[in-house]
Short mmCIF file of C-alpha atoms and ligand atoms in Angstrom, two decimals:
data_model
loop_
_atom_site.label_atom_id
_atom_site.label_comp_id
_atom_site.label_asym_id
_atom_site.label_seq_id
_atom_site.Cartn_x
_atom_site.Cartn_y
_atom_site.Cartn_z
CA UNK A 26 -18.79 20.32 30.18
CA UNK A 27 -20.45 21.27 27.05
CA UNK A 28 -20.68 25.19 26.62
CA UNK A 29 -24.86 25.45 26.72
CA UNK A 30 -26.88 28.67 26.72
CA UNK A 31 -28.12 27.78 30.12
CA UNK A 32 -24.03 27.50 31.20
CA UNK A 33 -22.69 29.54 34.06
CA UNK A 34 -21.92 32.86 32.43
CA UNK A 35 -18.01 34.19 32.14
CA UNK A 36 -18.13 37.20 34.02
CA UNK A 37 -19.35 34.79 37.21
CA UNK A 38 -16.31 32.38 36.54
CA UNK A 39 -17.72 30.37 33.82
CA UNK A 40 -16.78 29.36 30.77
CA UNK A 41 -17.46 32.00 27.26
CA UNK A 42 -19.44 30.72 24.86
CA UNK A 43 -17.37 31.81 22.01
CA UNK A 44 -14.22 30.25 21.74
CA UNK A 45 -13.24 32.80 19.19
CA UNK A 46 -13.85 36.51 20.11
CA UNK A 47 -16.49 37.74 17.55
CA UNK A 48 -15.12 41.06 15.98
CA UNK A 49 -16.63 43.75 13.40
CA UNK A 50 -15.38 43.96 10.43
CA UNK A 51 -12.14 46.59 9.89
CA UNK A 52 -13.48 50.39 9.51
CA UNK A 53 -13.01 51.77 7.42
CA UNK A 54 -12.27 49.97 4.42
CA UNK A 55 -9.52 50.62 2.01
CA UNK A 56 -8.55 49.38 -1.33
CA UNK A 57 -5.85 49.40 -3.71
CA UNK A 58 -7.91 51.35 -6.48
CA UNK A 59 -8.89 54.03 -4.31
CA UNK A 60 -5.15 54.13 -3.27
CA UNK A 61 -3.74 54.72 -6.50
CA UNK A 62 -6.68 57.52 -6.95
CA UNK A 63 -5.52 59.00 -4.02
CA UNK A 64 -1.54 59.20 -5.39
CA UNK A 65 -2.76 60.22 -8.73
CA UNK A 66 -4.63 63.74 -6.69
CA UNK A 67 -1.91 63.95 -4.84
CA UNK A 68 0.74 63.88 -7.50
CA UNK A 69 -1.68 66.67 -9.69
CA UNK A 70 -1.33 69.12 -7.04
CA UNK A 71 -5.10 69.82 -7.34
CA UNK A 72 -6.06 69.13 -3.53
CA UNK A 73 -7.93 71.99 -2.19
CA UNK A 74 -11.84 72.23 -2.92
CA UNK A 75 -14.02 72.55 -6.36
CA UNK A 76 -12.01 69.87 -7.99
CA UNK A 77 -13.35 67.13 -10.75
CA UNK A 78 -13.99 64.63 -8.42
CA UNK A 79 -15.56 66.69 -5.55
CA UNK A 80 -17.73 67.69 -8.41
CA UNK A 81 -18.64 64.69 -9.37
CA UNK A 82 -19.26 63.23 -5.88
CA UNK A 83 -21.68 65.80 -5.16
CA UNK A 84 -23.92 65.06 -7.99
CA UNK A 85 -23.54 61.38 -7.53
CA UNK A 86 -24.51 61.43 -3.66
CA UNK A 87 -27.44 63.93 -4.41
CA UNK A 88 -28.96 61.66 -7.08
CA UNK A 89 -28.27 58.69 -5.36
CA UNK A 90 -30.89 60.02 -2.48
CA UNK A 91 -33.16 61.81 -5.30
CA UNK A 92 -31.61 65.18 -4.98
CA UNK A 93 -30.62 67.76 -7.30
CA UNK A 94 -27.84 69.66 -5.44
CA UNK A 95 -25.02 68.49 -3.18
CA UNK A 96 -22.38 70.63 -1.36
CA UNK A 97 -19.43 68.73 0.44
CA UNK A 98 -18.61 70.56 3.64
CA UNK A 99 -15.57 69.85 6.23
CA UNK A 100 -17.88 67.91 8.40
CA UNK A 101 -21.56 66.92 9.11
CA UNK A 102 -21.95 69.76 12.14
CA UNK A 103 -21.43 72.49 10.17
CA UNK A 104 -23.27 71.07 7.31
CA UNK A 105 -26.27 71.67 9.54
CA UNK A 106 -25.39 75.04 10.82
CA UNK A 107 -24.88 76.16 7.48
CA UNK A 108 -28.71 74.68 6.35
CA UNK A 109 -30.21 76.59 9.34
CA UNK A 110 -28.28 79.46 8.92
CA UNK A 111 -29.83 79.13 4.89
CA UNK A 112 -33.14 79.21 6.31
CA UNK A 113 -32.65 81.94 7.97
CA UNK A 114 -33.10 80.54 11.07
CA UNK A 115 -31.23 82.48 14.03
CA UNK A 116 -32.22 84.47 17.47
CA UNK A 117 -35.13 84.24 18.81
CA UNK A 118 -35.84 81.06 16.74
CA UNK A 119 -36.83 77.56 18.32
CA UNK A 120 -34.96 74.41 16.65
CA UNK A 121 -36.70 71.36 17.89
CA UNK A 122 -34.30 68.56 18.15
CA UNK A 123 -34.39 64.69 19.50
CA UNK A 124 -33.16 64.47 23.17
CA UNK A 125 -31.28 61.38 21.90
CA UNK A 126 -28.81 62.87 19.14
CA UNK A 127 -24.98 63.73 18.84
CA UNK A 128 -24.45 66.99 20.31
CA UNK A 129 -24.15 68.55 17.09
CA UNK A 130 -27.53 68.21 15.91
CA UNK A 131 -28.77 70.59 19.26
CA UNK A 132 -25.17 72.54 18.73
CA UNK A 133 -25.96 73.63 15.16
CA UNK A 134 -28.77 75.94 16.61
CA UNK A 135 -27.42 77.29 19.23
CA UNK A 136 -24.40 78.51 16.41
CA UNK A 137 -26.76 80.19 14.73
CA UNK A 138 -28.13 81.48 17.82
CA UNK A 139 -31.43 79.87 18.02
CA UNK A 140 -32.98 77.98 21.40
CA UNK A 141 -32.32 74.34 21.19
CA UNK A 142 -35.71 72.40 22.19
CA UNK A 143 -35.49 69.27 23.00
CA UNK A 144 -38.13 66.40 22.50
CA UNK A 145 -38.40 62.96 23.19
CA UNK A 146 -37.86 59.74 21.45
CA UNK A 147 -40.20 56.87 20.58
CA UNK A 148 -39.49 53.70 22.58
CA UNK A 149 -38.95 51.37 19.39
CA UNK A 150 -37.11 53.39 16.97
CA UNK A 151 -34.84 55.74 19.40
CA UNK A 152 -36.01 58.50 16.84
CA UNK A 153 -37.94 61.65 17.15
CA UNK A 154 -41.51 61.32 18.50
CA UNK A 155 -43.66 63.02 16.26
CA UNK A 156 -46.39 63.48 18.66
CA UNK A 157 -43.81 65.50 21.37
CA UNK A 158 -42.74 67.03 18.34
CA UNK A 159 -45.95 68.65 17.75
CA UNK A 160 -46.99 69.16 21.37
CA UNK A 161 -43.57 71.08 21.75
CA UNK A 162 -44.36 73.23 18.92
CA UNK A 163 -44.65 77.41 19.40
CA UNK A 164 -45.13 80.31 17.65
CA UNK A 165 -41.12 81.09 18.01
CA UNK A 166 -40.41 77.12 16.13
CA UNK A 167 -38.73 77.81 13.25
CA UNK A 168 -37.34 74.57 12.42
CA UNK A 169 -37.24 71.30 13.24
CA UNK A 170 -34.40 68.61 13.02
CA UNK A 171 -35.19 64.75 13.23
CA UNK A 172 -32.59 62.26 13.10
CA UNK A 173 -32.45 59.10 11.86
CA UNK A 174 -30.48 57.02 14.11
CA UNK A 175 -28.48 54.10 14.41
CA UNK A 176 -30.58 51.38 12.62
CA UNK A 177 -33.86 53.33 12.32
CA UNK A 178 -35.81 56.42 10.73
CA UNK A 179 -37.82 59.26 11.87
CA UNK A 180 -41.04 58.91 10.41
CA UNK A 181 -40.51 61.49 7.77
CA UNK A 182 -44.39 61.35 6.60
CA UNK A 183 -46.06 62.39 9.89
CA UNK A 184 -43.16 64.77 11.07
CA UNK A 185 -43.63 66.78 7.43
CA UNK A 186 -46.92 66.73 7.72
CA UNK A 187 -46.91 68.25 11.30
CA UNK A 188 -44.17 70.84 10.15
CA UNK A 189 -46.38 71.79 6.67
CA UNK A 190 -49.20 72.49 9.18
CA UNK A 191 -47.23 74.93 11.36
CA UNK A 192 -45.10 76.36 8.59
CA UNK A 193 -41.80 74.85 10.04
CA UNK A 194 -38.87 73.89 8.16
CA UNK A 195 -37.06 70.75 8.04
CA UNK A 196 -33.86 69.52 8.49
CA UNK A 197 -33.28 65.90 8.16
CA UNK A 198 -29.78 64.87 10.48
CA UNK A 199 -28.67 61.71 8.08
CA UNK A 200 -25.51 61.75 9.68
CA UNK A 201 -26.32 57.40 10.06
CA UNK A 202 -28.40 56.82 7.28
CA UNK A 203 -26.33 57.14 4.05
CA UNK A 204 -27.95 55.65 0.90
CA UNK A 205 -31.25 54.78 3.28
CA UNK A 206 -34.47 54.98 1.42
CA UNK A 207 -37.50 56.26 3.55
CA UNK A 208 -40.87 55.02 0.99
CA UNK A 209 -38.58 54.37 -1.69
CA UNK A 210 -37.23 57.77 -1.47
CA UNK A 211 -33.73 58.88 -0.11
CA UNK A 212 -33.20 60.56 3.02
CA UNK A 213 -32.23 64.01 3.19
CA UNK A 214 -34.43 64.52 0.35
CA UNK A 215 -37.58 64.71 1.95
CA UNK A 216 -36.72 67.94 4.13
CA UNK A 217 -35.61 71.06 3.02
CA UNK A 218 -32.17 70.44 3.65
CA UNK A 219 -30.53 66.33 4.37
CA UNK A 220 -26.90 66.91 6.13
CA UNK A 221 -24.67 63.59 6.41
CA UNK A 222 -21.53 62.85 7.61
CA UNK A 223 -18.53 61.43 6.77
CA UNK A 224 -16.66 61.49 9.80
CA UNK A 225 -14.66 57.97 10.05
CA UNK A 226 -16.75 55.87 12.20
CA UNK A 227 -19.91 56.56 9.69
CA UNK A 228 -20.86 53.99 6.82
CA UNK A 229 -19.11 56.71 4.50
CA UNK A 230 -15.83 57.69 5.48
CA UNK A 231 -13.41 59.78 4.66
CA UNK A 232 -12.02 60.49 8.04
CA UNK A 233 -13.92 64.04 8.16
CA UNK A 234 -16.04 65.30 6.03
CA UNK A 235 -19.92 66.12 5.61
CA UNK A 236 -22.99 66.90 2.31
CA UNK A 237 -26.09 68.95 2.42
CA UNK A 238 -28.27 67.81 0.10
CA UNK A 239 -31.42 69.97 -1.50
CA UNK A 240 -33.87 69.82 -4.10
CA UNK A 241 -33.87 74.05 -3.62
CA UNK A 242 -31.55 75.79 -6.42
CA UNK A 243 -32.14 79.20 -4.09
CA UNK A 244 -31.03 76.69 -0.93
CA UNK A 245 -28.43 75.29 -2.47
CA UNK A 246 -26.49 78.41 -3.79
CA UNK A 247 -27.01 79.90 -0.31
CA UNK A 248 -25.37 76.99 1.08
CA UNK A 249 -22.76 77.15 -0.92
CA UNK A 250 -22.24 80.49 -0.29
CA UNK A 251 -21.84 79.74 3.50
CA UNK A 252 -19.70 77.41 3.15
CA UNK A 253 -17.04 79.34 0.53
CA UNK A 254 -16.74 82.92 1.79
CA UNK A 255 -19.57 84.05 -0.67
CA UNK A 256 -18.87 82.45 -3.54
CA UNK A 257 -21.35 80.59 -5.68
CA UNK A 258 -20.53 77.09 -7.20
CA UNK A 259 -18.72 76.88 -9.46
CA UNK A 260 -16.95 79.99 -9.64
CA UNK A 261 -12.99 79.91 -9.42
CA UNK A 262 -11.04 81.74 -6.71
CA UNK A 263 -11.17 85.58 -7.03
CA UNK A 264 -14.04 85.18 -9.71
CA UNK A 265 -17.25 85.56 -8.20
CA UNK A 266 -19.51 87.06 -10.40
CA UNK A 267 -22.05 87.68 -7.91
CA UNK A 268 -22.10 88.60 -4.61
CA UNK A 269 -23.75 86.98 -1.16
CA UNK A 270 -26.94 88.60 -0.52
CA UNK A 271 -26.11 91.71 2.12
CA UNK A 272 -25.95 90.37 5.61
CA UNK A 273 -25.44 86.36 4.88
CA UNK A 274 -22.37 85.47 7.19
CA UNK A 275 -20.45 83.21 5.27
CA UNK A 276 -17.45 81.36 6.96
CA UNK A 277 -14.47 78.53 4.96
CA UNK A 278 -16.22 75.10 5.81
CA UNK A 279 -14.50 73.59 2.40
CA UNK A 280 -13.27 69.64 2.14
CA UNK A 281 -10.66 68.78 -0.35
CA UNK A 282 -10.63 66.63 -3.20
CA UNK A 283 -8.80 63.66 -1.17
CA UNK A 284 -12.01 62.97 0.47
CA UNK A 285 -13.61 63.02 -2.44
CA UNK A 286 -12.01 60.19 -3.88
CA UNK A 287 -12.25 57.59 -1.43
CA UNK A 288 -16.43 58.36 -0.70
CA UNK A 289 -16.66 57.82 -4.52
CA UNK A 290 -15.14 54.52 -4.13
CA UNK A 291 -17.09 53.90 -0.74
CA UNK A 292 -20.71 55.22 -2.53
CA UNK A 293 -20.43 52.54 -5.28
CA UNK A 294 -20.65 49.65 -2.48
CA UNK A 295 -22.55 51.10 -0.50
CA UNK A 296 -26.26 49.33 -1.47
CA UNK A 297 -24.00 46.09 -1.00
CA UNK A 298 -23.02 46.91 2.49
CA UNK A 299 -26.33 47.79 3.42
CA UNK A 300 -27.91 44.88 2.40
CA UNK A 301 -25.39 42.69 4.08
CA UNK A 302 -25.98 44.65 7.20
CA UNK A 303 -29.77 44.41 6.81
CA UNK A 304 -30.50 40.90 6.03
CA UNK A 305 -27.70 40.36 9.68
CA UNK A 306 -30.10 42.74 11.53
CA UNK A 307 -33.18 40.82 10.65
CA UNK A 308 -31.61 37.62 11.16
CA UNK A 309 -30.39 38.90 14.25
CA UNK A 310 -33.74 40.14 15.28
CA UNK A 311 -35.44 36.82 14.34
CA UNK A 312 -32.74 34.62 16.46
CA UNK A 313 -33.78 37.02 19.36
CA UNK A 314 -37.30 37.69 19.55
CA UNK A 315 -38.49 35.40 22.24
CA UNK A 316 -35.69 36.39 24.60
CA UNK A 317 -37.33 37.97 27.10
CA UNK A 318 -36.26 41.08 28.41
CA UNK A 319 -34.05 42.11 25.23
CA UNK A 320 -35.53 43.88 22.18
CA UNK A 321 -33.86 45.31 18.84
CA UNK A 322 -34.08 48.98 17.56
CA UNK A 323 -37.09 48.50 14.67
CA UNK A 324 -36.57 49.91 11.04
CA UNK A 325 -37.69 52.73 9.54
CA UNK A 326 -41.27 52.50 9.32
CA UNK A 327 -41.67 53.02 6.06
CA UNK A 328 -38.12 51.94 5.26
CA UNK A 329 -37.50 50.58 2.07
CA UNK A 330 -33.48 50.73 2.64
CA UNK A 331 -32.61 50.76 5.88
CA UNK A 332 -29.10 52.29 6.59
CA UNK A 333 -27.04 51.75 9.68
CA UNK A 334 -25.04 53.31 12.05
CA UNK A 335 -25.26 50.63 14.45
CA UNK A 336 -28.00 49.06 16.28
CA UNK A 337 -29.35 49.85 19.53
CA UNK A 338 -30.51 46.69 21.39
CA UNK A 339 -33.06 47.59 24.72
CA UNK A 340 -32.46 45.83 27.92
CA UNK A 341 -35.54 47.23 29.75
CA UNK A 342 -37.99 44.25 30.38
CA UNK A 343 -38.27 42.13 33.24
CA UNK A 344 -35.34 40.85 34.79
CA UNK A 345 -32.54 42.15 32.73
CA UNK A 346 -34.12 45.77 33.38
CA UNK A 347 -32.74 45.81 36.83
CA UNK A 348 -29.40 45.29 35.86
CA UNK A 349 -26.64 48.02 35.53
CA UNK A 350 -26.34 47.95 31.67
CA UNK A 351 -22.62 48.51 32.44
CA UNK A 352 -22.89 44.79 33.72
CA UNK A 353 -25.02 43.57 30.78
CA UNK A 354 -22.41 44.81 28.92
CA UNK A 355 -19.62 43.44 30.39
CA UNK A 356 -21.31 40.08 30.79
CA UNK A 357 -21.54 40.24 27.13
CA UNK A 358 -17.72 41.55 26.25
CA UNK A 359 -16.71 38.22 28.56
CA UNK A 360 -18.56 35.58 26.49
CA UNK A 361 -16.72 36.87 23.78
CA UNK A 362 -18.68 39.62 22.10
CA UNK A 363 -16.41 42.82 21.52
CA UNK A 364 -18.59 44.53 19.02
CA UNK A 365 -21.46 46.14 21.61
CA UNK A 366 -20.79 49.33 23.11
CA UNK A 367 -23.05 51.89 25.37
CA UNK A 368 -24.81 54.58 24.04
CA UNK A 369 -25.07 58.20 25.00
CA UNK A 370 -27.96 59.41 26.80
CA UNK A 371 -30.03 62.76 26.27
CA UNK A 372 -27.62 65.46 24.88
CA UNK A 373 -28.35 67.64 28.22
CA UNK A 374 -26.52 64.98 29.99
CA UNK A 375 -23.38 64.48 27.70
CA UNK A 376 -20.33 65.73 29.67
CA UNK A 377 -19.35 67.85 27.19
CA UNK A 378 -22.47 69.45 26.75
CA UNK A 379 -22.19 73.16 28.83
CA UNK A 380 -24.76 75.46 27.81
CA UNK A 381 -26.37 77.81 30.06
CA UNK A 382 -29.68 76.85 31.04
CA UNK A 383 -31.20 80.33 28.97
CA UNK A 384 -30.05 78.20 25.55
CA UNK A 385 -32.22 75.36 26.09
CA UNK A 386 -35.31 73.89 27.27
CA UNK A 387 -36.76 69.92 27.86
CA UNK A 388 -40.58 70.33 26.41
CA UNK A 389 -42.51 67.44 27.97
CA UNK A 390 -41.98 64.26 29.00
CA UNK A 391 -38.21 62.92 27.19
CA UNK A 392 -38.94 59.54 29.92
CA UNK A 393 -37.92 57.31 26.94
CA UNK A 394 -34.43 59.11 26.29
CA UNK A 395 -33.96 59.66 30.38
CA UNK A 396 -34.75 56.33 30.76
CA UNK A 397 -34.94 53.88 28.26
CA UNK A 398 -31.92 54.78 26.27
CA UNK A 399 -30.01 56.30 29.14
CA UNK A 400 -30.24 53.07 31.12
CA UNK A 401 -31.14 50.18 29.12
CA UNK A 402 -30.00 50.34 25.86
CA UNK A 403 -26.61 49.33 24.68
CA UNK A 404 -25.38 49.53 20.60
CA UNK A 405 -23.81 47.22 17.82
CA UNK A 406 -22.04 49.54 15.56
CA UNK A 407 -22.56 49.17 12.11
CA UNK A 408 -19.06 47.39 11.54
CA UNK A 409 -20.96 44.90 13.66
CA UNK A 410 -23.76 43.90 11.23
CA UNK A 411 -20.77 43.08 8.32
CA UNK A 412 -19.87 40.16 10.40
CA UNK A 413 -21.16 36.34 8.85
CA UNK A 414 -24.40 34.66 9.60
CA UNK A 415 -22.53 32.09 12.14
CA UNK A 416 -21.23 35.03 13.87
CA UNK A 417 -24.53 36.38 14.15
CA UNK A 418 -25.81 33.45 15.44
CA UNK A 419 -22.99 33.14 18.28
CA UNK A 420 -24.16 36.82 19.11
CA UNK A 421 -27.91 35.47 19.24
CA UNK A 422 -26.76 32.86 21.59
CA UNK A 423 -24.82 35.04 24.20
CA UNK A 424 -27.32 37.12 24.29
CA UNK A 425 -29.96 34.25 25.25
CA UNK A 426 -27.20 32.95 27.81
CA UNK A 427 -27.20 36.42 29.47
CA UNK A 428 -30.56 36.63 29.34
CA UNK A 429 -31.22 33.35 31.05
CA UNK A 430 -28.70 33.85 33.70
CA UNK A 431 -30.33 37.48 34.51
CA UNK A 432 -30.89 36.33 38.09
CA UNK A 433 -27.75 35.64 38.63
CA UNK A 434 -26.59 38.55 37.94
CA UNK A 435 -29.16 40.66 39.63
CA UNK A 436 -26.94 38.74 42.47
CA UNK A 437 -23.87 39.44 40.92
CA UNK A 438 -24.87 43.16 41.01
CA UNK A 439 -25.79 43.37 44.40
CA UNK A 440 -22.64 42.29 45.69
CA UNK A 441 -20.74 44.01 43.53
CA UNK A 442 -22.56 47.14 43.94
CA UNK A 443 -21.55 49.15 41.54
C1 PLP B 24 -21.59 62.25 13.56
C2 PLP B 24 -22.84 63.01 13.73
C3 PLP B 24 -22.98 64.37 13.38
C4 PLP B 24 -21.83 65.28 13.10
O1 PLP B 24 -20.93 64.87 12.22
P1 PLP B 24 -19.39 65.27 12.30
O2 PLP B 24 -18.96 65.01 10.90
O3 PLP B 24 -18.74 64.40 13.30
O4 PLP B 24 -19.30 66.71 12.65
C5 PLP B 24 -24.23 64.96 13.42
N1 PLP B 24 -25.30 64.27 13.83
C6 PLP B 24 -25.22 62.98 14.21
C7 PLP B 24 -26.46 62.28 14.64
C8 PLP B 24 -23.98 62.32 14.20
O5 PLP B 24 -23.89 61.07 14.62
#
């Protein structure tokens, strides 16, 4: 029997449809350069923070998303408590923040001791709604945080614009989008303050690690500040020549010069990468737009790079929306897919999200991130989109067998109840 999209699926019994497992490409990627950059740091005893190529990295990241200061931090959670905290932003504050996020992004405010307010997303780019935003808006919002996540934006023009009208500040949470241009622009340069990530699973790694980014010399000294007891850049250990400003809590949130090294080797492929992942995700999203019931995450708006963390793909039309996406996914893992994983519902609901009730609120309707992501949506990661045209076209194709064998397993579901 010939292996057809219309086939008996695998998790019923049948045979996959990929006689080779389809698998992401390794993350994250090494190389024998960066390797012998990393012995030659190592061997010159110069491995805390402030170092040559630290220094260097933070200009070249800053100007390669059209901003004038960068500050390398431990990681890309306290590179956005640090950017609130420089805004002054602290009790009796409201941070508004995307229901759909990593916990950090609604964490960094409640470190600074804000209230974490939490908005909904829009239905085709899983980012921050900026019409909730501004219905969720009061006289206590100090600052707001979009996201831009997995393979999309927030729409940066009609978020600033909201925030200019209410005198809010912005925070753009680039912890996915590294070297993404919003309008030919980079992100994190738009806001007040951009804070990536570099923890290992993002499209620069360096196991941990994180960057604010500002265009704001007065933001950017107080950031650095934060992060290195008080210190201003540049100066050398037990040479400050200036103090903090009286008050400014400033804590040891410094990365060493190993990390350094291998994001400078990452940074230089990175337009390469993306593109590779782009051109997959619009192939991908051509070879699947008249399955029914299955749509892909959009781009950016106004994208003119897109970057990628993953890419969210929605279950939640017709037939396949009454399926357990746990099944979807598993019916997908069978034929021979390993690269699609589940994603993480609204922050409020992450297990190892604990706040008392008093440090957080919902404001309106967040049906698309209760619902829509929460039980329908499922997520390549980015590793995913490095993978070759044919194997993007074997993806396409399970996902059009599942698809057309959604009855079945509406069957399959209900006597498996799980
Ligand atoms: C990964 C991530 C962070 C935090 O980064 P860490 O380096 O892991 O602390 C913040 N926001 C989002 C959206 C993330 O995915």
């Amino acid at each position: 029997m010939t292996k057809t999209t219309d086939s008996k699926l695998a998790i019923l019994g049948g045979e996959a449809l990929c006689s080779k497992p389809v698998n992401a490409i390794p993350w994250p990627p090494v190389d024998d350069e960066t390797a012998e950059q990393l012995k030659q740091v190592y061997l010159s005893r110069n491995w805390s923070f402030g170092g040559p190529e630290e220094m260097k990295f933070n200009q070249e990241f800053a100007k390669f998303h059209d901003a004038e200061y960068g500050i390398s931090m431990a990681n890309g959670t306290v590179t956005l408590e640090c950017a609130l905290h420089a805004l002054c932003v602290g009790r009796g504050d409201e941070v508004i923040v995307p229901a759909y996020t990593w916990m950090a992004t609604a964490m960094a405010a409640r470190y600074v001791g804000a209230q974490i307010v939490f908005v909904d997303v829009e239905p085709d780019t899983l980012c921050m709604n900026p019409k909730k935003f501004e219905a969720a808006i009061t006289d206590k919002t100090k600052a707001v945080i979009p996201v831009h996540i997995l393979g999309s934006m927030a729409d940066m023009e009609a978020i600033l614009a909201i925030a200019k009208k209410h005198n809010i500040y912005v925070i753009e949470d680039c912890a996915h989008m590294q070297g993404g241009k919003w309008n030919g622009k980079g992100v994190g340069s738009w806001g007040h303050v951009g804070s990536f990530s570099f923890q290992q699973s993002k499209t620069l790694a360096s196991g941990e690690g994180g960057i604010c980014i500002t265009n704001d010399a007065d933001l950017a000294d107080k950031i650095a500040r934060i992060k290195h007891i008080g210190y201003p850049v540049g100066a050398k250990q037990g040479a400050a020549m200036t103090g903090p400003q009286a008050g400014l809590i400033c804590h040891n949130y410094r990365s060493t010069e190993f990390q350094a090294v291998i994001l400078r080797g990452q940074l230089k492929h990175l337009p390469e990468l993306l593109e590779k992942y782009s051109s997959n995700a619009k192939y991908l999203a051509e070879l699947t737009k008249d399955i029914p019931g299955i749509r892909l995450q959009k781009p950016g708006r106004l994208a003119t790079r897109q970057g990628y963390y993953g890419l969210a793909i929605m279950f939640d039309e017709g037939e396949l929306a009454k399926i357990d996406k746990e099944i979807i996914l598993k019916a997908i893992n069978k034929e021979g897919i390993a690269c699609l994983y589940g994603v993480y519902g609204p922050v409020y609901k992450h297990i190892l999200f604990n706040l008392p009730q008093s440090d957080w609120r919902i404001a309106g309707d967040c049906s698309v991130t209760d619902i829509t992501v929460d039980k329908h949506t499922l997520s390549f990661p980015h590793q995913a989109l490095g993978v070759s045209r044919n194997d993007i076209e074997i993806i396409a194709d399970v996902l059009r067998k599942v698809a057309n064998n959604a009855g079945e397993l509406i069957k399959y579901q209900s006597e498996n109840q799980l």
